[in-house]
Amino acid sequence: MSKYDVAHIQRQGIDLIIIPLESAFDYKSPSEQNEVVNGLQYYAGSAGLRGTVVPVWQSGGRMKFIAPPNWHPFFRSLNWSFVRANINRELSIPD
């Protein structure tokens, strides 16, 4: 079973499920990344977490993310320390 730390936060009345991933996520193809995000979204919903999954990872000294375009300004303002400080859940996914 894989376990993921989760920062389940609410901003502007919207639930966001921020999931820090390993930096190797950056090297996956867009279709592989999309498959991972869809799986995380499915299991987050199954675990009762409401909201949009936003994976974040470190690459080249900065934090990258996959989020809806309207949330890009918010995520550009975040850093890794903020994400780590807001971890408040754990998501388990069967292997």
Coordinates of C-alpha atoms in Angstrom, one line a residue:
M1 CA 0.0 0.0 0.0
S2 CA 1.3 3.4 -0.9
K3 CA 0.8 6.3 1.5
Y4 CA 0.8 10.0 0.6
D5 CA 0.9 13.0 2.9
V6 CA -2.0 15.4 2.1
A7 CA -2.5 19.1 2.8
H8 CA -6.4 19.3 2.7
I9 CA -7.1 23.0 2.7
Q10 CA -9.9 25.4 1.9
R11 CA -9.4 28.6 0.0
Q12 CA -12.1 30.9 -1.1
G13 CA -14.7 28.3 -0.2
I14 CA -13.0 25.7 -2.4
D15 CA -11.5 22.4 -1.1
L16 CA -8.0 21.6 -2.4
I17 CA -6.2 18.4 -1.9
I18 CA -2.5 19.2 -2.2
I19 CA -0.3 16.1 -2.5
P20 CA 3.5 16.4 -2.4
L21 CA 5.1 13.9 -4.8
E22 CA 8.7 12.8 -5.4
S23 CA 10.7 15.0 -7.8
A24 CA 10.8 12.0 -10.2
F25 CA 7.2 12.9 -11.1
D26 CA 8.6 15.7 -13.2
Y27 CA 10.1 13.1 -15.6
K28 CA 6.9 11.3 -16.3
S29 CA 5.1 12.0 -19.6
P30 CA 2.0 14.3 -19.5
S31 CA -0.2 11.2 -20.0
E32 CA 1.5 9.4 -17.2
Q33 CA 1.2 12.4 -14.9
N34 CA -2.5 12.6 -15.9
E35 CA -3.0 9.0 -15.0
V36 CA -1.4 9.5 -11.6
V37 CA -3.5 12.6 -10.9
N38 CA -6.7 10.8 -11.9
G39 CA -5.8 7.9 -9.6
L40 CA -5.1 10.2 -6.7
Q41 CA -8.4 12.0 -7.3
Y42 CA -10.3 8.7 -7.3
Y43 CA -8.7 7.4 -4.1
A44 CA -9.0 10.8 -2.4
G45 CA -12.8 10.8 -3.1
S46 CA -13.1 7.2 -1.9
A47 CA -11.4 8.2 1.3
G48 CA -13.9 11.0 1.8
L49 CA -11.7 13.9 0.9
R50 CA -13.7 16.5 -1.0
G51 CA -12.0 18.8 -3.5
T52 CA -9.6 18.9 -6.4
V53 CA -6.3 17.0 -6.2
V54 CA -3.3 19.2 -6.9
P55 CA 0.0 17.3 -7.1
V56 CA 3.1 19.4 -6.2
W57 CA 6.8 18.4 -6.5
Q58 CA 10.2 20.0 -6.4
S59 CA 12.2 20.4 -9.6
G60 CA 15.2 22.6 -10.3
G61 CA 14.9 24.4 -6.9
R62 CA 11.3 25.4 -7.4
M63 CA 7.9 23.9 -6.7
K64 CA 5.9 22.7 -9.7
F65 CA 2.2 21.8 -9.7
I66 CA -0.7 20.6 -11.8
A67 CA -3.8 22.7 -11.0
P68 CA -6.8 24.3 -12.8
P69 CA -5.7 27.5 -14.6
N70 CA -7.7 29.7 -12.3
W71 CA -5.6 28.4 -9.3
H72 CA -2.2 29.0 -10.9
P73 CA -1.6 32.4 -9.2
F74 CA -2.4 30.9 -5.8
F75 CA 0.0 27.9 -6.3
R76 CA 2.7 30.2 -7.7
S77 CA 2.6 32.1 -4.4
L78 CA 3.2 28.9 -2.4
N79 CA 6.4 27.2 -1.5
W80 CA 7.4 23.7 -0.3
S81 CA 7.5 24.8 3.4
F82 CA 3.9 26.0 3.2
V83 CA 2.8 22.7 1.8
R84 CA 4.7 20.6 4.4
A85 CA 3.4 22.8 7.2
N86 CA -0.2 22.2 6.1
I87 CA 0.0 18.4 6.0
N88 CA -3.1 17.2 7.9
R89 CA -4.1 13.9 6.4
E90 CA -2.6 10.7 4.9
L91 CA -4.0 9.0 1.8
S92 CA -3.5 5.2 1.4
I93 CA -3.7 3.7 -2.0
P94 CA -3.5 0.0 -2.8
D95 CA -0.5 -1.1 -4.9

